PDB file of C-alpha atoms in Angstrom:
ATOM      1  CA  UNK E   1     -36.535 -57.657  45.336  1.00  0.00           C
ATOM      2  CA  UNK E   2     -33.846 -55.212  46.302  1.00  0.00           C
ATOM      3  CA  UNK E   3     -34.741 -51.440  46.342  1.00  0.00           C
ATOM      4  CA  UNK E   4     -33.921 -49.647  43.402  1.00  0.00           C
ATOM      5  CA  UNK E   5     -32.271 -46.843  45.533  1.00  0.00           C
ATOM      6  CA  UNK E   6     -30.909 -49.288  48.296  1.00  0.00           C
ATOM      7  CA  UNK E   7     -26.921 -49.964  48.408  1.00  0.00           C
ATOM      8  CA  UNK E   8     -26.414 -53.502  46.572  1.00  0.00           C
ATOM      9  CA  UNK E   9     -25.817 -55.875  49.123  1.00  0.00           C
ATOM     10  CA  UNK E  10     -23.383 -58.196  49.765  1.00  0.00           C
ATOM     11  CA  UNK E  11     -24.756 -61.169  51.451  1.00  0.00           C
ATOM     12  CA  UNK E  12     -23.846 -64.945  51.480  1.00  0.00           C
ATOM     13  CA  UNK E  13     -25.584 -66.177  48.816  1.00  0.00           C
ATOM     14  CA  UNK E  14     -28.957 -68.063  50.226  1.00  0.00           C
ATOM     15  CA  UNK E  15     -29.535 -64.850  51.813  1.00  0.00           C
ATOM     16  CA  UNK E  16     -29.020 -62.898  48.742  1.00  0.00           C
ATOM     17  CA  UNK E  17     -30.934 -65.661  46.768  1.00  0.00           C
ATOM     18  CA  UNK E  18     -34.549 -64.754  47.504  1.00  0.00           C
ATOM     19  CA  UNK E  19     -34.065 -60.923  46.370  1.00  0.00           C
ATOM     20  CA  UNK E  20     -32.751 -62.010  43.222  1.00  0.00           C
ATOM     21  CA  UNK E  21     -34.955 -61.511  39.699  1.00  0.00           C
ATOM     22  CA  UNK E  22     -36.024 -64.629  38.515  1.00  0.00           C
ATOM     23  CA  UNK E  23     -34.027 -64.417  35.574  1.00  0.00           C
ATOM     24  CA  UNK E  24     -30.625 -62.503  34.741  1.00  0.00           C
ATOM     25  CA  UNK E  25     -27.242 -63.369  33.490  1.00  0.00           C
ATOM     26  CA  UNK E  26     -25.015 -63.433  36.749  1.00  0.00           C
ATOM     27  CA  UNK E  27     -21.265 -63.058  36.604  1.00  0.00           C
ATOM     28  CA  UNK E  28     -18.986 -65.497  38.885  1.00  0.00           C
ATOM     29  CA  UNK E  29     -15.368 -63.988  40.371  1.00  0.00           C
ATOM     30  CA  UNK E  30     -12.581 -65.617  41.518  1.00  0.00           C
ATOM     31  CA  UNK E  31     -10.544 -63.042  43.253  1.00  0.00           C
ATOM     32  CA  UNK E  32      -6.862 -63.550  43.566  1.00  0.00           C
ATOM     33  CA  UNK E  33      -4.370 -61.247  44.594  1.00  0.00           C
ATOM     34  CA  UNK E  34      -2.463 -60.862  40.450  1.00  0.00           C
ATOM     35  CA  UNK E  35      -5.411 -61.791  39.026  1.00  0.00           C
ATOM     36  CA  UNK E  36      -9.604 -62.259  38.591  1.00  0.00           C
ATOM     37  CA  UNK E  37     -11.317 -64.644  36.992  1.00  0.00           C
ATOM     38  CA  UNK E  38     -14.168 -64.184  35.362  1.00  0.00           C
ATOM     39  CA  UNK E  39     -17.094 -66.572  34.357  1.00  0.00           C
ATOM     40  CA  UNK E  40     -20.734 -65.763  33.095  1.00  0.00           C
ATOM     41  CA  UNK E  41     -23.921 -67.321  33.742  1.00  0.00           C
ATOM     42  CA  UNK E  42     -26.870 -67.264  30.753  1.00  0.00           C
ATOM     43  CA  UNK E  43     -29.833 -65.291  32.239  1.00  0.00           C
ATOM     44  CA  UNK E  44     -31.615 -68.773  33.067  1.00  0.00           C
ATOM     45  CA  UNK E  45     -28.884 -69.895  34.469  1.00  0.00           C
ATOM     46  CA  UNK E  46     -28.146 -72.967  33.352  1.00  0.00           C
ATOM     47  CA  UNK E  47     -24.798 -72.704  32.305  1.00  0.00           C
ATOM     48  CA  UNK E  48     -21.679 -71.275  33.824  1.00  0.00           C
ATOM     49  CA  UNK E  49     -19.400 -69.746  30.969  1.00  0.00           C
ATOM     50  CA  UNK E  50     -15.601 -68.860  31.104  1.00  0.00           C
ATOM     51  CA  UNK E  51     -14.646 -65.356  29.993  1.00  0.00           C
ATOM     52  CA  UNK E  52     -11.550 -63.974  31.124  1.00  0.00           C
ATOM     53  CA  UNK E  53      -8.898 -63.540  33.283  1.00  0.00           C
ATOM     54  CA  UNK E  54      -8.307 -59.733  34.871  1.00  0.00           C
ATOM     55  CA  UNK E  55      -4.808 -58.900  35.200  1.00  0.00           C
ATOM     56  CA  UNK E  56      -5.218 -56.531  38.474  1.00  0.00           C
ATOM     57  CA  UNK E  57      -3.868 -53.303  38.657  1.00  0.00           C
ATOM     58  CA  UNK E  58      -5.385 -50.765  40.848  1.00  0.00           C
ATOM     59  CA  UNK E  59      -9.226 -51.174  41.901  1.00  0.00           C
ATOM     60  CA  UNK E  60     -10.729 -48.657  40.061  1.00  0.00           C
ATOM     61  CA  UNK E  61      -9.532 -50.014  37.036  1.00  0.00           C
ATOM     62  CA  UNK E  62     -10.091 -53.771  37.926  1.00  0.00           C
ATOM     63  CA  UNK E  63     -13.909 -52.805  39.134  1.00  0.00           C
ATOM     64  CA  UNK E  64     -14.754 -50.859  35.406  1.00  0.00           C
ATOM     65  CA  UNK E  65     -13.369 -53.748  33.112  1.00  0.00           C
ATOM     66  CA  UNK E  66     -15.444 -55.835  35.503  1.00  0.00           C
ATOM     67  CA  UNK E  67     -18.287 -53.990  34.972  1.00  0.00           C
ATOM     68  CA  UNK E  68     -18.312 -53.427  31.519  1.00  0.00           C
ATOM     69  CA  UNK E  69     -18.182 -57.290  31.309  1.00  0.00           C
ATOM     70  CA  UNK E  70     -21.751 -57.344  33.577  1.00  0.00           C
ATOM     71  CA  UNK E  71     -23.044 -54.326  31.792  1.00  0.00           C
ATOM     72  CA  UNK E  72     -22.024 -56.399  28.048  1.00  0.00           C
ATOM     73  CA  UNK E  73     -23.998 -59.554  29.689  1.00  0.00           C
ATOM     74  CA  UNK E  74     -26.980 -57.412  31.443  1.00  0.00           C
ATOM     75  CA  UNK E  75     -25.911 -59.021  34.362  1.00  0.00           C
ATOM     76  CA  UNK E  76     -28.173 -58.900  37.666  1.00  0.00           C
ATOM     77  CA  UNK E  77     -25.977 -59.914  40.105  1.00  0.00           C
ATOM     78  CA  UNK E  78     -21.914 -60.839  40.966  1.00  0.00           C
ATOM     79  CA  UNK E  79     -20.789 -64.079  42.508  1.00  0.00           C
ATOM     80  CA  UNK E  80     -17.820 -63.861  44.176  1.00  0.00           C
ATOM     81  CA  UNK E  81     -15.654 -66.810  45.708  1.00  0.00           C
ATOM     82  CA  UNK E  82     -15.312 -66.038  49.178  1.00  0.00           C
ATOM     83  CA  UNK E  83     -11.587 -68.144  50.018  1.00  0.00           C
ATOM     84  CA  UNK E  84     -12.400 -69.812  53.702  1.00  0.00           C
ATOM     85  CA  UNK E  85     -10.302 -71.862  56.002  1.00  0.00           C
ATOM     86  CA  UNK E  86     -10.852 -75.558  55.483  1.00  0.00           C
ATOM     87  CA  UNK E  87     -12.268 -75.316  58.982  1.00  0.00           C
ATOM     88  CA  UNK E  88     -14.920 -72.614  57.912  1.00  0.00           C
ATOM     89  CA  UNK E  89     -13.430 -70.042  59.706  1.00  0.00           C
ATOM     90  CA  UNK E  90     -12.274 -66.043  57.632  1.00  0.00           C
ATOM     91  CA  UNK E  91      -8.787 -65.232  57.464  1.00  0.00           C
ATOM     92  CA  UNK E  92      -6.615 -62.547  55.744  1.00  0.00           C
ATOM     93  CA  UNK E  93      -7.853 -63.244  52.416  1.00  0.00           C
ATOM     94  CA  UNK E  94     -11.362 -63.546  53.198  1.00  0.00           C
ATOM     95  CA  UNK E  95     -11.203 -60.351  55.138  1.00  0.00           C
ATOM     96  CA  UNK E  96      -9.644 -59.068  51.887  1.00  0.00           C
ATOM     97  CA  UNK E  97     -11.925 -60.509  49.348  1.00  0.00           C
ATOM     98  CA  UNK E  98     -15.250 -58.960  52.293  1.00  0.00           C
ATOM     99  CA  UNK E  99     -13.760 -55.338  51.715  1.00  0.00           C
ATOM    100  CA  UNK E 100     -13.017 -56.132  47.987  1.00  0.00           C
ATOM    101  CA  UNK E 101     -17.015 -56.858  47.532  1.00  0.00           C
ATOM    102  CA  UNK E 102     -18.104 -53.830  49.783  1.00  0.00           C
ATOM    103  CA  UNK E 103     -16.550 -51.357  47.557  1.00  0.00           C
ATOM    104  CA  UNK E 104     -17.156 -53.149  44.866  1.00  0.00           C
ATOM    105  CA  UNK E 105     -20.942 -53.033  45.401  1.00  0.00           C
ATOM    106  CA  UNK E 106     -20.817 -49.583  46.145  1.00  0.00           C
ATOM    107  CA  UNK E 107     -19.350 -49.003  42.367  1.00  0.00           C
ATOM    108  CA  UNK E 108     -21.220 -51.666  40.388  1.00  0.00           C
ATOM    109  CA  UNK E 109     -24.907 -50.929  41.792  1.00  0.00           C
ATOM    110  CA  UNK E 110     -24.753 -54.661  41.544  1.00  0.00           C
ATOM    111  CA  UNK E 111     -25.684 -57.099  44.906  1.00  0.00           C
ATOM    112  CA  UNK E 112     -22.627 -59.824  45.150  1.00  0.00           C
ATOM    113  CA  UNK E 113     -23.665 -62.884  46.413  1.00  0.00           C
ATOM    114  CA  UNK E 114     -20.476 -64.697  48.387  1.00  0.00           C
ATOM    115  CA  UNK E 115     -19.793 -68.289  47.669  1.00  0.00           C
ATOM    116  CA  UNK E 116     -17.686 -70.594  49.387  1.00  0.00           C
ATOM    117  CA  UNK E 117     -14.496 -71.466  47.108  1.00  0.00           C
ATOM    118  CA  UNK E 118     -12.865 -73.875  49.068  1.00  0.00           C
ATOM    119  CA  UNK E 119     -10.873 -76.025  46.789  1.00  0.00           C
ATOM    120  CA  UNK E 120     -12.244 -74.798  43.792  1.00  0.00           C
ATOM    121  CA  UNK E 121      -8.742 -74.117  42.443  1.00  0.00           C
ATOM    122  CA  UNK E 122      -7.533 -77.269  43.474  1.00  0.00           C
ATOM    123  CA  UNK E 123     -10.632 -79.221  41.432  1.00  0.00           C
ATOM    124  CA  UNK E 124      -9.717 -77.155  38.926  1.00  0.00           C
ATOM    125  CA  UNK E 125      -5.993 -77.651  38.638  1.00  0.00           C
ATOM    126  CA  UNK E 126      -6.910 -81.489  39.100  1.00  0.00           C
ATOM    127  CA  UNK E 127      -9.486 -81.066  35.896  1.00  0.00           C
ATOM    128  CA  UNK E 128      -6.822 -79.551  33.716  1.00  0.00           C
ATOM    129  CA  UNK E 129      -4.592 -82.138  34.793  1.00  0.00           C
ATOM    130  CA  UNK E 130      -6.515 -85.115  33.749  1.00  0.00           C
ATOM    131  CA  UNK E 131      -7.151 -83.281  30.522  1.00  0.00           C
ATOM    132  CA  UNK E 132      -3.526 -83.260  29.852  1.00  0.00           C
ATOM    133  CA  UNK E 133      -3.625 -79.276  29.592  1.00  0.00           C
ATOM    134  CA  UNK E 134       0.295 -78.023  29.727  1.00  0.00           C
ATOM    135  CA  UNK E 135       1.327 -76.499  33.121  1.00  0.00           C
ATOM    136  CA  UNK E 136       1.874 -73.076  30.461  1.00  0.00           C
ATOM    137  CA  UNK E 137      -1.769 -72.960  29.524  1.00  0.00           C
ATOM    138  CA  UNK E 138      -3.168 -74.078  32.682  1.00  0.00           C
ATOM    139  CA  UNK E 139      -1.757 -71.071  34.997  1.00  0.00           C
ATOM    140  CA  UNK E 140      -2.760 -68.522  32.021  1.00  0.00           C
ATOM    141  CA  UNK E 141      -7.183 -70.322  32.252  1.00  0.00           C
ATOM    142  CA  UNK E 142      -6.807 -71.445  35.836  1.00  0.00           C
ATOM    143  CA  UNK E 143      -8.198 -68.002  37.087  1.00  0.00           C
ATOM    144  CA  UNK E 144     -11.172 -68.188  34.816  1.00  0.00           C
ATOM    145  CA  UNK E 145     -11.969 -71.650  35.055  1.00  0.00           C
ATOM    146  CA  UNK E 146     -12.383 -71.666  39.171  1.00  0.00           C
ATOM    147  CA  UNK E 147     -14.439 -68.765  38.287  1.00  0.00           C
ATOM    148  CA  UNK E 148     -16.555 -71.027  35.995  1.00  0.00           C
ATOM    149  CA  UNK E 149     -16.332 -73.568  39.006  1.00  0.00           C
ATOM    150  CA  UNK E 150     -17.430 -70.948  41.533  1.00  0.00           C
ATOM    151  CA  UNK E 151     -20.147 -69.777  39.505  1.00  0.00           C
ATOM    152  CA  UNK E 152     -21.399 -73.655  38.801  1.00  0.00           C
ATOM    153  CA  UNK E 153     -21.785 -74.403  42.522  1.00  0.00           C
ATOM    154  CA  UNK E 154     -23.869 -71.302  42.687  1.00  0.00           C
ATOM    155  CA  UNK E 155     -26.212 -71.892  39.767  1.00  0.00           C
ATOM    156  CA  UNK E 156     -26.766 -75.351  41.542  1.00  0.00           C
ATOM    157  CA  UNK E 157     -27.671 -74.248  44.777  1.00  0.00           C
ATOM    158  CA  UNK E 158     -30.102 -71.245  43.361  1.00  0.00           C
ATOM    159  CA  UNK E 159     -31.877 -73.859  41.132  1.00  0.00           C
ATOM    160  CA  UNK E 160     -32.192 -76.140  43.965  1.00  0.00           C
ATOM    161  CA  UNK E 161     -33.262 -73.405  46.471  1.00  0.00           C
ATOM    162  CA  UNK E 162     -35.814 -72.523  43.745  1.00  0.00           C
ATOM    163  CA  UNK E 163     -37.281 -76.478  43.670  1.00  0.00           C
ATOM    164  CA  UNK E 164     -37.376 -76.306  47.442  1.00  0.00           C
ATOM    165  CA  UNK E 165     -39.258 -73.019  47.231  1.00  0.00           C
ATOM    166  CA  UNK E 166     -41.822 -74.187  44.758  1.00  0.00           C
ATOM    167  CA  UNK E 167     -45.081 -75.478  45.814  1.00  0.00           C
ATOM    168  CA  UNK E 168     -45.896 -79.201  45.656  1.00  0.00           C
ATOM    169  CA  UNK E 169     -47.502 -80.103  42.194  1.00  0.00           C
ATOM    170  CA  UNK E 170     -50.364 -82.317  42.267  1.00  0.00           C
ATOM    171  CA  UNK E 171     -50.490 -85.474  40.609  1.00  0.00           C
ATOM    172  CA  UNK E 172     -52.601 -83.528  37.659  1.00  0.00           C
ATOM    173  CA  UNK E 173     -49.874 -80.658  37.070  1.00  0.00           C
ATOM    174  CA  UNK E 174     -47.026 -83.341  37.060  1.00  0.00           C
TER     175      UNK E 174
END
């Protein structure tokens, strides 16, 4: 568990995964430079929710509307897409979306756990494609949606971190 008057940590997420509550609604970002997406998570996290897309403005103002969304969802925790390099490597934008999540945790009280986005947009836009969604609508839900896709991949490794984690059951408990 993470101290109660510890700074919230930002941490790739298997590292942040083990301080996590068992349960809590978690909220997934996709951080782009005009925009945020936004996605929810139930507090079992099963299921990865869209909510909205954040026009950004400055990052005071982008950080409380975020917020209010967590605080409206008693949300534990922040997933945010961090955008690598298709070789693995950080450039510009990661560095950006690193000192995004530092201040960010420093006004949200909230630990963000970062999660590789790589080509979530472009599964996305490839999604909305095949469901014959106008180009119109699609750039007004893309945001949110690689949010939901973000947030997806996330839920999916914590739940299968959490079956590695568990002890064997014996042939009785199964």
């Amino acid at each position: 568990m993470i101290a109660p008057d510890a700074p919230a940590p930002v941490l790739p997420l298997a590292e942040l995964a083990p301080l996590l509550p068992a349960r809590g609604a978690l909220i997934g970002l996709d951080l782009g430079t005009k925009t945020i997406g936004v996605a929810s998570a139930d507090p079992d996290r099963m299921l990865a929710t869209i909510i909205e897309t954040v026009k950004r403005a400055k990052f005071t103002a982008d950080a409380e509307r975020l917020i209010a969304l967590a605080n409206e969802r008693k949300a534990v925790a922040f997933i945010l897409g961090l955008p690598l390099n298709m070789d693995g490597s950080e450039g510009p934008r990661a560095q950006a979306t690193r000192a995004f999540a530092r201040n960010f945790a420093r006004m949200s009280g909230r630990p963000i756990g970062l999660w590789d986005e790589r080509l979530s947009t472009a599964a996305v836009e490839r999604a909305l494609v095949a469901a014959d969604v106008s180009r119109g609508k699609r750039a007004a839900v893309i945001d949110q949606h690689a949010a939901a896709f973000i947030l997806d991949g996330a839920l999916n490794f914590l739940r299968n971190a959490a079956a590695r984690a568990a002890p064997p059951q014996s042939e009785d408990e199964a």
